[in-house]
mmCIF file of the C-alpha atoms, coordinates in Angstrom:
data_MODEL
# 
_entry.id   MODEL 
# 
loop_
_atom_site.group_PDB 
_atom_site.id 
_atom_site.type_symbol 
_atom_site.label_atom_id 
_atom_site.label_alt_id 
_atom_site.label_comp_id 
_atom_site.label_asym_id 
_atom_site.label_entity_id 
_atom_site.label_seq_id 
_atom_site.pdbx_PDB_ins_code 
_atom_site.Cartn_x 
_atom_site.Cartn_y 
_atom_site.Cartn_z 
_atom_site.occupancy 
_atom_site.B_iso_or_equiv 
_atom_site.pdbx_formal_charge 
_atom_site.auth_seq_id 
_atom_site.auth_comp_id 
_atom_site.auth_asym_id 
_atom_site.auth_atom_id 
_atom_site.pdbx_PDB_model_num 
ATOM 1   C CA . GLN A 1 1   ? -101.966 116.046 44.787 1.00 0.00 ? 1   GLN A CA 1 
ATOM 2   C CA . ALA A 1 2   ? -104.330 114.259 42.331 1.00 0.00 ? 2   ALA A CA 1 
ATOM 3   C CA . PHE A 1 3   ? -103.457 116.467 39.095 1.00 0.00 ? 3   PHE A CA 1 
ATOM 4   C CA . VAL A 1 4   ? -99.933  115.578 39.645 1.00 0.00 ? 4   VAL A CA 1 
ATOM 5   C CA . THR A 1 5   ? -100.319 111.927 40.818 1.00 0.00 ? 5   THR A CA 1 
ATOM 6   C CA . SER A 1 6   ? -102.211 111.356 37.814 1.00 0.00 ? 6   SER A CA 1 
ATOM 7   C CA . GLY A 1 7   ? -99.722  112.919 35.326 1.00 0.00 ? 7   GLY A CA 1 
ATOM 8   C CA . ILE A 1 8   ? -97.055  110.984 36.873 1.00 0.00 ? 8   ILE A CA 1 
ATOM 9   C CA . TYR A 1 9   ? -98.949  107.335 36.864 1.00 0.00 ? 9   TYR A CA 1 
ATOM 10  C CA . HIS A 1 10  ? -99.979  108.283 33.288 1.00 0.00 ? 10  HIS A CA 1 
ATOM 11  C CA . LEU A 1 11  ? -96.303  109.006 32.315 1.00 0.00 ? 11  LEU A CA 1 
ATOM 12  C CA . CYS A 1 12  ? -95.085  105.944 33.921 1.00 0.00 ? 12  CYS A CA 1 
ATOM 13  C CA . LEU A 1 13  ? -98.081  104.123 31.596 1.00 0.00 ? 13  LEU A CA 1 
ATOM 14  C CA . MET A 1 14  ? -97.170  105.752 28.729 1.00 0.00 ? 14  MET A CA 1 
ATOM 15  C CA . VAL A 1 15  ? -93.768  104.804 29.054 1.00 0.00 ? 15  VAL A CA 1 
ATOM 16  C CA . LEU A 1 16  ? -94.647  101.057 29.470 1.00 0.00 ? 16  LEU A CA 1 
ATOM 17  C CA . GLY A 1 17  ? -97.022  101.228 26.396 1.00 0.00 ? 17  GLY A CA 1 
ATOM 18  C CA . GLY A 1 18  ? -99.660  100.614 28.856 1.00 0.00 ? 18  GLY A CA 1 
ATOM 19  C CA . ALA A 1 19  ? -101.826 103.980 28.232 1.00 0.00 ? 19  ALA A CA 1 
ATOM 20  C CA . ARG A 1 20  ? -104.733 103.129 26.138 1.00 0.00 ? 20  ARG A CA 1 
ATOM 21  C CA . GLN A 1 21  ? -106.828 105.783 27.134 1.00 0.00 ? 21  GLN A CA 1 
ATOM 22  C CA . PRO A 1 22  ? -106.528 109.409 27.870 1.00 0.00 ? 22  PRO A CA 1 
ATOM 23  C CA . TYR A 1 23  ? -105.082 111.265 31.185 1.00 0.00 ? 23  TYR A CA 1 
ATOM 24  C CA . GLU A 1 24  ? -109.030 112.073 31.694 1.00 0.00 ? 24  GLU A CA 1 
ATOM 25  C CA . THR A 1 25  ? -109.098 108.039 32.770 1.00 0.00 ? 25  THR A CA 1 
ATOM 26  C CA . THR A 1 26  ? -105.886 108.059 34.477 1.00 0.00 ? 26  THR A CA 1 
ATOM 27  C CA . PHE A 1 27  ? -107.347 111.336 36.875 1.00 0.00 ? 27  PHE A CA 1 
ATOM 28  C CA . ARG A 1 28  ? -110.639 109.667 36.938 1.00 0.00 ? 28  ARG A CA 1 
ATOM 29  C CA . VAL A 1 29  ? -108.741 106.348 38.515 1.00 0.00 ? 29  VAL A CA 1 
ATOM 30  C CA . VAL A 1 30  ? -106.616 108.251 40.903 1.00 0.00 ? 30  VAL A CA 1 
ATOM 31  C CA . SER A 1 31  ? -109.374 110.259 42.130 1.00 0.00 ? 31  SER A CA 1 
ATOM 32  C CA . TYR A 1 32  ? -111.184 107.488 42.762 1.00 0.00 ? 32  TYR A CA 1 
ATOM 33  C CA . SER A 1 33  ? -109.060 105.470 44.862 1.00 0.00 ? 33  SER A CA 1 
ATOM 34  C CA . ALA A 1 34  ? -107.614 108.285 46.872 1.00 0.00 ? 34  ALA A CA 1 
ATOM 35  C CA . GLY A 1 35  ? -111.641 108.758 47.863 1.00 0.00 ? 35  GLY A CA 1 
ATOM 36  C CA . ALA A 1 36  ? -112.370 105.065 48.602 1.00 0.00 ? 36  ALA A CA 1 
ATOM 37  C CA . THR A 1 37  ? -109.251 105.105 51.200 1.00 0.00 ? 37  THR A CA 1 
ATOM 38  C CA . GLY A 1 38  ? -110.001 108.837 52.290 1.00 0.00 ? 38  GLY A CA 1 
ATOM 39  C CA . LEU A 1 39  ? -111.607 107.433 55.589 1.00 0.00 ? 39  LEU A CA 1 
ATOM 40  C CA . LEU A 1 40  ? -108.523 105.364 56.272 1.00 0.00 ? 40  LEU A CA 1 
ATOM 41  C CA . GLY A 1 41  ? -106.956 108.108 57.460 1.00 0.00 ? 41  GLY A CA 1 
ATOM 42  C CA . LEU A 1 42  ? -108.741 108.992 60.589 1.00 0.00 ? 42  LEU A CA 1 
ATOM 43  C CA . ILE A 1 43  ? -107.789 105.436 62.146 1.00 0.00 ? 43  ILE A CA 1 
ATOM 44  C CA . PRO A 1 44  ? -104.883 106.343 64.830 1.00 0.00 ? 44  PRO A CA 1 
ATOM 45  C CA . LEU A 1 45  ? -101.492 105.817 64.500 1.00 0.00 ? 45  LEU A CA 1 
ATOM 46  C CA . CYS A 1 46  ? -101.692 103.393 61.403 1.00 0.00 ? 46  CYS A CA 1 
ATOM 47  C CA . GLY A 1 47  ? -104.345 104.813 59.124 1.00 0.00 ? 47  GLY A CA 1 
ATOM 48  C CA . ALA A 1 48  ? -102.556 106.807 56.914 1.00 0.00 ? 48  ALA A CA 1 
ATOM 49  C CA . VAL A 1 49  ? -99.739  103.967 56.482 1.00 0.00 ? 49  VAL A CA 1 
ATOM 50  C CA . ILE A 1 50  ? -103.277 101.735 55.622 1.00 0.00 ? 50  ILE A CA 1 
ATOM 51  C CA . GLN A 1 51  ? -104.406 104.384 53.503 1.00 0.00 ? 51  GLN A CA 1 
ATOM 52  C CA . GLY A 1 52  ? -101.410 104.915 51.506 1.00 0.00 ? 52  GLY A CA 1 
ATOM 53  C CA . ILE A 1 53  ? -100.909 101.270 50.479 1.00 0.00 ? 53  ILE A CA 1 
ATOM 54  C CA . TYR A 1 54  ? -104.412 100.901 49.883 1.00 0.00 ? 54  TYR A CA 1 
ATOM 55  C CA . ALA A 1 55  ? -104.845 103.466 47.577 1.00 0.00 ? 55  ALA A CA 1 
ATOM 56  C CA . LEU A 1 56  ? -101.620 102.422 45.657 1.00 0.00 ? 56  LEU A CA 1 
ATOM 57  C CA . VAL A 1 57  ? -103.544 99.022  45.192 1.00 0.00 ? 57  VAL A CA 1 
ATOM 58  C CA . LEU A 1 58  ? -106.631 100.405 44.475 1.00 0.00 ? 58  LEU A CA 1 
ATOM 59  C CA . ALA A 1 59  ? -104.652 102.517 41.770 1.00 0.00 ? 59  ALA A CA 1 
ATOM 60  C CA . GLY A 1 60  ? -103.198 99.703  40.406 1.00 0.00 ? 60  GLY A CA 1 
ATOM 61  C CA . ILE A 1 61  ? -106.137 97.742  39.622 1.00 0.00 ? 61  ILE A CA 1 
ATOM 62  C CA . GLY A 1 62  ? -108.219 100.428 38.329 1.00 0.00 ? 62  GLY A CA 1 
ATOM 63  C CA . LEU A 1 63  ? -105.681 101.521 35.878 1.00 0.00 ? 63  LEU A CA 1 
ATOM 64  C CA . ALA A 1 64  ? -105.470 98.033  34.634 1.00 0.00 ? 64  ALA A CA 1 
ATOM 65  C CA . TYR A 1 65  ? -108.886 97.614  34.045 1.00 0.00 ? 65  TYR A CA 1 
ATOM 66  C CA . SER A 1 66  ? -109.468 100.976 32.631 1.00 0.00 ? 66  SER A CA 1 
ATOM 67  C CA . HIS A 1 67  ? -106.629 101.414 30.340 1.00 0.00 ? 67  HIS A CA 1 
ATOM 68  C CA . GLU A 1 68  ? -107.057 97.948  29.303 1.00 0.00 ? 68  GLU A CA 1 
ATOM 69  C CA . THR A 1 69  ? -103.559 96.666  29.929 1.00 0.00 ? 69  THR A CA 1 
ATOM 70  C CA . SER A 1 70  ? -102.038 93.357  32.037 1.00 0.00 ? 70  SER A CA 1 
ATOM 71  C CA . GLY A 1 71  ? -102.243 93.500  35.637 1.00 0.00 ? 71  GLY A CA 1 
ATOM 72  C CA . VAL A 1 72  ? -98.356  93.657  35.582 1.00 0.00 ? 72  VAL A CA 1 
ATOM 73  C CA . LYS A 1 73  ? -98.031  97.419  33.558 1.00 0.00 ? 73  LYS A CA 1 
ATOM 74  C CA . ALA A 1 74  ? -100.294 98.808  35.766 1.00 0.00 ? 74  ALA A CA 1 
ATOM 75  C CA . ALA A 1 75  ? -98.851  97.728  38.853 1.00 0.00 ? 75  ALA A CA 1 
ATOM 76  C CA . PHE A 1 76  ? -95.369  98.673  37.861 1.00 0.00 ? 76  PHE A CA 1 
ATOM 77  C CA . ALA A 1 77  ? -96.636  102.081 36.620 1.00 0.00 ? 77  ALA A CA 1 
ATOM 78  C CA . VAL A 1 78  ? -97.693  102.489 40.213 1.00 0.00 ? 78  VAL A CA 1 
ATOM 79  C CA . LEU A 1 79  ? -94.914  101.371 41.966 1.00 0.00 ? 79  LEU A CA 1 
ATOM 80  C CA . LEU A 1 80  ? -92.248  103.002 40.080 1.00 0.00 ? 80  LEU A CA 1 
ATOM 81  C CA . PRO A 1 81  ? -92.387  106.690 41.220 1.00 0.00 ? 81  PRO A CA 1 
ATOM 82  C CA . VAL A 1 82  ? -92.116  104.865 44.481 1.00 0.00 ? 82  VAL A CA 1 
ATOM 83  C CA . LEU A 1 83  ? -89.457  102.938 43.714 1.00 0.00 ? 83  LEU A CA 1 
ATOM 84  C CA . LEU A 1 84  ? -87.675  105.835 42.415 1.00 0.00 ? 84  LEU A CA 1 
ATOM 85  C CA . CYS A 1 85  ? -88.254  107.890 45.026 1.00 0.00 ? 85  CYS A CA 1 
ATOM 86  C CA . CYS A 1 86  ? -86.992  105.614 47.402 1.00 0.00 ? 86  CYS A CA 1 
ATOM 87  C CA . GLY A 1 87  ? -83.802  104.805 45.796 1.00 0.00 ? 87  GLY A CA 1 
ATOM 88  C CA . GLY A 1 88  ? -83.240  108.268 45.185 1.00 0.00 ? 88  GLY A CA 1 
ATOM 89  C CA . ALA A 1 89  ? -83.233  108.636 48.898 1.00 0.00 ? 89  ALA A CA 1 
ATOM 90  C CA . ILE A 1 90  ? -80.934  105.531 49.535 1.00 0.00 ? 90  ILE A CA 1 
ATOM 91  C CA . VAL A 1 91  ? -78.622  106.485 47.011 1.00 0.00 ? 91  VAL A CA 1 
ATOM 92  C CA . LEU A 1 92  ? -78.309  110.404 48.747 1.00 0.00 ? 92  LEU A CA 1 
ATOM 93  C CA . TYR A 1 93  ? -77.854  108.923 52.507 1.00 0.00 ? 93  TYR A CA 1 
ATOM 94  C CA . GLY A 1 94  ? -75.626  106.671 51.197 1.00 0.00 ? 94  GLY A CA 1 
ATOM 95  C CA . THR A 1 95  ? -73.476  108.953 49.782 1.00 0.00 ? 95  THR A CA 1 
ATOM 96  C CA . LEU A 1 96  ? -73.786  111.055 52.919 1.00 0.00 ? 96  LEU A CA 1 
ATOM 97  C CA . ILE A 1 97  ? -72.681  108.033 55.070 1.00 0.00 ? 97  ILE A CA 1 
ATOM 98  C CA . ALA A 1 98  ? -69.783  107.563 52.673 1.00 0.00 ? 98  ALA A CA 1 
ATOM 99  C CA . MET A 1 99  ? -68.990  111.042 52.955 1.00 0.00 ? 99  MET A CA 1 
ATOM 100 C CA . LEU A 1 100 ? -69.028  110.967 56.523 1.00 0.00 ? 100 LEU A CA 1 
ATOM 101 C CA . VAL A 1 101 ? -67.144  107.720 56.741 1.00 0.00 ? 101 VAL A CA 1 
ATOM 102 C CA . ALA A 1 102 ? -63.906  108.675 54.211 1.00 0.00 ? 102 ALA A CA 1 
ATOM 103 C CA . GLY A 1 103 ? -64.357  112.241 56.432 1.00 0.00 ? 103 GLY A CA 1 
ATOM 104 C CA . ALA A 1 104 ? -63.971  110.679 59.806 1.00 0.00 ? 104 ALA A CA 1 
ATOM 105 C CA . GLY A 1 105 ? -61.101  108.083 58.931 1.00 0.00 ? 105 GLY A CA 1 
ATOM 106 C CA . GLY A 1 106 ? -58.734  110.930 58.144 1.00 0.00 ? 106 GLY A CA 1 
ATOM 107 C CA . ARG A 1 107 ? -58.105  112.394 61.474 1.00 0.00 ? 107 ARG A CA 1 
# 
């Protein structure tokens, strides 16, 4: 999972022009942020949510410092995959709901 996540973050950094270091640096940042937040997953009920959000925050901070880029580029590189996935899900569900409503209106 860390390899894929690092690859996605590094690709986003390259698109935004913020990848000043090799892929290995991005992999280290993702590994450190996942390791630092790993124990938060043990908290009952909300631990996984807190862990995920805090890992994103640490990855953004780590990418900004390690790639020597602006915090805005690093934060956008971390949030861009989340926005694309959530946006795709919203479009998919919106399309399904529109199809259901259009189909139900013809009866």
